[in-house]
PDB file of C-alpha atoms in Angstrom:
ATOM      1  CA  MET G 631      38.900 126.864  60.497  1.00  0.00           C
ATOM      2  CA  GLU G 632      35.497 128.533  60.275  1.00  0.00           C
ATOM      3  CA  LEU G 633      34.942 131.383  62.695  1.00  0.00           C
ATOM      4  CA  ARG G 634      31.901 131.248  64.947  1.00  0.00           C
ATOM      5  CA  ASN G 635      29.380 134.085  64.811  1.00  0.00           C
ATOM      6  CA  TYR G 636      30.472 135.586  68.141  1.00  0.00           C
ATOM      7  CA  GLN G 637      34.116 135.529  66.963  1.00  0.00           C
ATOM      8  CA  LYS G 638      33.142 137.307  63.735  1.00  0.00           C
ATOM      9  CA  GLN G 639      31.198 139.867  65.762  1.00  0.00           C
ATOM     10  CA  ALA G 640      34.167 140.466  68.085  1.00  0.00           C
ATOM     11  CA  ILE G 641      36.455 141.023  65.086  1.00  0.00           C
ATOM     12  CA  LEU G 642      34.013 143.390  63.382  1.00  0.00           C
ATOM     13  CA  SER G 643      33.546 145.326  66.622  1.00  0.00           C
ATOM     14  CA  ILE G 644      37.310 145.758  66.993  1.00  0.00           C
ATOM     15  CA  ILE G 645      37.681 146.912  63.387  1.00  0.00           C
ATOM     16  CA  ASN G 646      34.758 149.343  63.703  1.00  0.00           C
ATOM     17  CA  ASP G 647      36.195 150.745  66.929  1.00  0.00           C
ATOM     18  CA  TRP G 648      39.554 151.264  65.197  1.00  0.00           C
ATOM     19  CA  LYS G 649      37.778 153.127  62.400  1.00  0.00           C
ATOM     20  CA  ALA G 650      36.180 155.344  65.054  1.00  0.00           C
ATOM     21  CA  GLY G 651      39.618 156.056  66.562  1.00  0.00           C
ATOM     22  CA  ASP G 652      39.113 153.935  69.677  1.00  0.00           C
ATOM     23  CA  THR G 653      41.280 151.333  71.419  1.00  0.00           C
ATOM     24  CA  PRO G 654      38.929 148.360  71.786  1.00  0.00           C
ATOM     25  CA  TYR G 655      38.981 145.076  73.613  1.00  0.00           C
ATOM     26  CA  ALA G 656      36.855 141.953  73.411  1.00  0.00           C
ATOM     27  CA  ASN G 657      35.848 140.034  76.505  1.00  0.00           C
ATOM     28  CA  LEU G 658      35.539 136.400  75.396  1.00  0.00           C
ATOM     29  CA  ILE G 659      35.108 133.562  77.870  1.00  0.00           C
ATOM     30  CA  THR G 660      37.811 130.960  78.382  1.00  0.00           C
ATOM     31  CA  GLY G 661      37.752 128.382  75.607  1.00  0.00           C
ATOM     32  CA  SER G 662      35.962 130.677  73.143  1.00  0.00           C
ATOM     33  CA  GLY G 663      38.860 130.897  70.704  1.00  0.00           C
ATOM     34  CA  LYS G 664      40.660 134.114  71.573  1.00  0.00           C
ATOM     35  CA  SER G 665      43.771 132.878  69.752  1.00  0.00           C
ATOM     36  CA  LEU G 666      41.713 132.342  66.594  1.00  0.00           C
ATOM     37  CA  VAL G 667      40.208 135.834  66.877  1.00  0.00           C
ATOM     38  CA  LEU G 668      43.720 137.281  67.145  1.00  0.00           C
ATOM     39  CA  ALA G 669      44.902 135.123  64.223  1.00  0.00           C
ATOM     40  CA  GLU G 670      42.065 136.407  62.018  1.00  0.00           C
ATOM     41  CA  ILE G 671      42.794 140.036  62.898  1.00  0.00           C
ATOM     42  CA  THR G 672      46.444 139.300  62.132  1.00  0.00           C
ATOM     43  CA  ARG G 673      45.489 137.755  58.766  1.00  0.00           C
ATOM     44  CA  ARG G 674      43.413 140.794  57.833  1.00  0.00           C
ATOM     45  CA  SER G 675      46.205 143.128  58.920  1.00  0.00           C
ATOM     46  CA  LEU G 676      48.730 141.222  56.811  1.00  0.00           C
ATOM     47  CA  ALA G 677      46.437 141.559  53.793  1.00  0.00           C
ATOM     48  CA  LEU G 678      46.773 145.340  54.233  1.00  0.00           C
ATOM     49  CA  GLY G 679      50.566 145.087  54.454  1.00  0.00           C
ATOM     50  CA  TYR G 680      50.666 145.889  58.161  1.00  0.00           C
ATOM     51  CA  ARG G 681      53.253 144.765  60.660  1.00  0.00           C
ATOM     52  CA  VAL G 682      51.653 143.043  63.655  1.00  0.00           C
ATOM     53  CA  LEU G 683      52.737 142.463  67.239  1.00  0.00           C
ATOM     54  CA  GLN G 684      50.861 140.133  69.566  1.00  0.00           C
ATOM     55  CA  LEU G 685      51.781 140.582  73.222  1.00  0.00           C
ATOM     56  CA  VAL G 686      51.124 137.665  75.567  1.00  0.00           C
ATOM     57  CA  PRO G 687      51.874 137.116  79.278  1.00  0.00           C
ATOM     58  CA  THR G 688      53.234 133.533  79.147  1.00  0.00           C
ATOM     59  CA  LYS G 689      55.447 131.299  77.039  1.00  0.00           C
ATOM     60  CA  GLU G 690      52.516 128.883  76.604  1.00  0.00           C
ATOM     61  CA  LEU G 691      50.369 131.606  75.030  1.00  0.00           C
ATOM     62  CA  CYS G 692      53.333 132.713  72.929  1.00  0.00           C
ATOM     63  CA  GLN G 693      53.579 129.255  71.390  1.00  0.00           C
ATOM     64  CA  GLN G 694      49.799 128.745  71.204  1.00  0.00           C
ATOM     65  CA  ASN G 695      49.149 132.058  69.434  1.00  0.00           C
ATOM     66  CA  TYR G 696      52.080 131.524  67.070  1.00  0.00           C
ATOM     67  CA  ASP G 697      50.769 128.061  66.173  1.00  0.00           C
ATOM     68  CA  GLU G 698      47.267 129.467  65.649  1.00  0.00           C
ATOM     69  CA  ILE G 699      48.604 132.092  63.231  1.00  0.00           C
ATOM     70  CA  ILE G 700      50.439 129.386  61.266  1.00  0.00           C
ATOM     71  CA  ASN G 701      47.300 127.194  61.204  1.00  0.00           C
ATOM     72  CA  HIS G 702      45.014 130.063  60.218  1.00  0.00           C
ATOM     73  CA  CYS G 703      47.245 132.020  57.825  1.00  0.00           C
ATOM     74  CA  GLY G 704      49.559 129.304  56.533  1.00  0.00           C
ATOM     75  CA  TYR G 705      53.255 129.054  57.258  1.00  0.00           C
ATOM     76  CA  ASN G 706      55.266 132.175  56.538  1.00  0.00           C
ATOM     77  CA  SER G 707      58.962 132.557  57.263  1.00  0.00           C
ATOM     78  CA  ASN G 708      58.255 136.148  58.275  1.00  0.00           C
ATOM     79  CA  PHE G 709      56.292 135.056  61.359  1.00  0.00           C
ATOM     80  CA  GLY G 710      58.356 135.080  64.529  1.00  0.00           C
ATOM     81  CA  ARG G 711      58.398 134.845  68.290  1.00  0.00           C
ATOM     82  CA  VAL G 712      60.187 136.746  71.007  1.00  0.00           C
ATOM     83  CA  CYS G 713      60.364 134.575  74.080  1.00  0.00           C
ATOM     84  CA  SER G 714      63.554 133.925  76.010  1.00  0.00           C
ATOM     85  CA  GLN G 715      61.983 130.851  77.635  1.00  0.00           C
ATOM     86  CA  LEU G 716      61.505 129.345  74.168  1.00  0.00           C
ATOM     87  CA  GLY G 717      64.914 130.524  72.970  1.00  0.00           C
ATOM     88  CA  LYS G 718      63.328 132.731  70.287  1.00  0.00           C
ATOM     89  CA  ASN G 719      64.331 136.272  69.338  1.00  0.00           C
ATOM     90  CA  GLU G 720      62.738 136.850  65.921  1.00  0.00           C
ATOM     91  CA  ILE G 721      62.144 140.545  66.542  1.00  0.00           C
ATOM     92  CA  ASN G 722      62.342 141.720  62.930  1.00  0.00           C
ATOM     93  CA  SER G 723      59.542 139.541  61.565  1.00  0.00           C
ATOM     94  CA  GLN G 724      56.431 141.056  59.992  1.00  0.00           C
ATOM     95  CA  VAL G 725      54.312 139.236  62.575  1.00  0.00           C
ATOM     96  CA  VAL G 726      55.795 138.896  66.046  1.00  0.00           C
ATOM     97  CA  VAL G 727      54.204 137.003  68.919  1.00  0.00           C
ATOM     98  CA  ALA G 728      56.056 138.120  72.014  1.00  0.00           C
ATOM     99  CA  MET G 729      56.024 137.395  75.698  1.00  0.00           C
ATOM    100  CA  VAL G 730      55.821 140.731  77.491  1.00  0.00           C
ATOM    101  CA  ASP G 731      58.847 140.122  79.730  1.00  0.00           C
ATOM    102  CA  SER G 732      61.036 139.122  76.778  1.00  0.00           C
ATOM    103  CA  PHE G 733      59.856 141.973  74.554  1.00  0.00           C
ATOM    104  CA  LEU G 734      60.291 144.667  77.201  1.00  0.00           C
ATOM    105  CA  THR G 735      64.079 144.721  76.903  1.00  0.00           C
ATOM    106  CA  LYS G 736      63.989 144.440  73.107  1.00  0.00           C
ATOM    107  CA  ARG G 737      61.368 147.131  72.441  1.00  0.00           C
ATOM    108  CA  PHE G 738      64.007 149.678  71.456  1.00  0.00           C
ATOM    109  CA  LYS G 739      65.275 147.395  68.652  1.00  0.00           C
ATOM    110  CA  CYS G 740      61.953 146.305  67.178  1.00  0.00           C
ATOM    111  CA  GLY G 741      61.143 149.049  64.692  1.00  0.00           C
ATOM    112  CA  ALA G 742      57.575 150.226  64.111  1.00  0.00           C
ATOM    113  CA  PHE G 743      54.403 148.163  64.199  1.00  0.00           C
ATOM    114  CA  ASP G 744      51.049 149.045  62.676  1.00  0.00           C
ATOM    115  CA  VAL G 745      48.914 146.793  64.884  1.00  0.00           C
ATOM    116  CA  VAL G 746      49.339 145.605  68.472  1.00  0.00           C
ATOM    117  CA  LEU G 747      47.091 142.846  69.780  1.00  0.00           C
ATOM    118  CA  ILE G 748      47.207 142.114  73.503  1.00  0.00           C
ATOM    119  CA  ASP G 749      46.141 138.725  74.817  1.00  0.00           C
ATOM    120  CA  GLU G 750      44.904 138.802  78.441  1.00  0.00           C
ATOM    121  CA  CYS G 751      44.615 142.591  78.136  1.00  0.00           C
ATOM    122  CA  ASP G 752      43.080 142.835  81.612  1.00  0.00           C
ATOM    123  CA  SER G 753      46.721 142.706  82.791  1.00  0.00           C
ATOM    124  CA  VAL G 754      47.595 146.031  81.151  1.00  0.00           C
ATOM    125  CA  GLY G 755      46.382 148.331  83.950  1.00  0.00           C
ATOM    126  CA  TYR G 756      46.856 152.071  84.239  1.00  0.00           C
ATOM    127  CA  ASP G 757      50.268 152.303  85.921  1.00  0.00           C
ATOM    128  CA  PRO G 758      52.541 154.170  83.466  1.00  0.00           C
ATOM    129  CA  LYS G 759      55.513 152.233  84.865  1.00  0.00           C
ATOM    130  CA  SER G 760      54.024 148.818  84.085  1.00  0.00           C
ATOM    131  CA  LYS G 761      55.680 146.583  81.485  1.00  0.00           C
ATOM    132  CA  PHE G 762      52.729 146.820  79.121  1.00  0.00           C
ATOM    133  CA  ARG G 763      52.549 150.610  79.376  1.00  0.00           C
ATOM    134  CA  LYS G 764      56.294 151.002  78.758  1.00  0.00           C
ATOM    135  CA  ILE G 765      56.011 148.885  75.615  1.00  0.00           C
ATOM    136  CA  ILE G 766      52.873 150.632  74.371  1.00  0.00           C
ATOM    137  CA  TYR G 767      54.411 154.069  74.982  1.00  0.00           C
ATOM    138  CA  GLU G 768      57.517 153.155  72.979  1.00  0.00           C
ATOM    139  CA  LEU G 769      55.466 151.726  70.099  1.00  0.00           C
ATOM    140  CA  ILE G 770      53.253 154.830  69.935  1.00  0.00           C
ATOM    141  CA  GLN G 771      56.400 156.976  69.727  1.00  0.00           C
ATOM    142  CA  ARG G 772      57.458 154.991  66.654  1.00  0.00           C
ATOM    143  CA  ASN G 773      54.011 155.019  65.022  1.00  0.00           C
ATOM    144  CA  PRO G 774      51.455 157.493  66.426  1.00  0.00           C
ATOM    145  CA  SER G 775      48.698 155.974  64.260  1.00  0.00           C
ATOM    146  CA  ILE G 776      49.238 152.456  65.609  1.00  0.00           C
ATOM    147  CA  ARG G 777      46.101 150.381  66.173  1.00  0.00           C
ATOM    148  CA  ILE G 778      45.880 148.630  69.537  1.00  0.00           C
ATOM    149  CA  ALA G 779      43.289 146.088  70.641  1.00  0.00           C
ATOM    150  CA  GLY G 780      43.035 143.448  73.315  1.00  0.00           C
ATOM    151  CA  VAL G 781      41.209 140.301  74.215  1.00  0.00           C
ATOM    152  CA  THR G 782      40.549 138.874  77.637  1.00  0.00           C
ATOM    153  CA  GLY G 783      38.423 136.229  79.275  1.00  0.00           C
TER     154      GLY G 783
END
């Protein structure tokens, strides 16, 4: 699928912010293809040999983002999901799409990631006791140079 200009710009902005040492996010309206933007960033990260985690708030987004990665990158047996509601616990995959609630309890067993992409990142908040913050803290402990970015609508 061909990316639209605004999707390309969002991706380039995220990459440039990473290069500058920032933690970026893209605010894209509903229906603008956030899953495709995340899939393209995942594809580029895979090309660099990175391990990627996509965090999502719902089982529907877990399946949708996983399907988008498969459609955009091609099927790979090293793509997995962590979602108890879908009966999936593929925590050791190179690319993991995970529902936050399911991943929270498994974060100690996941190993290190190079890239974390957060769908609906407006849910992250600043409370250090939040689910997102607990996960992010643990992942930074494993890889202090981890790249984190989010998308929201």
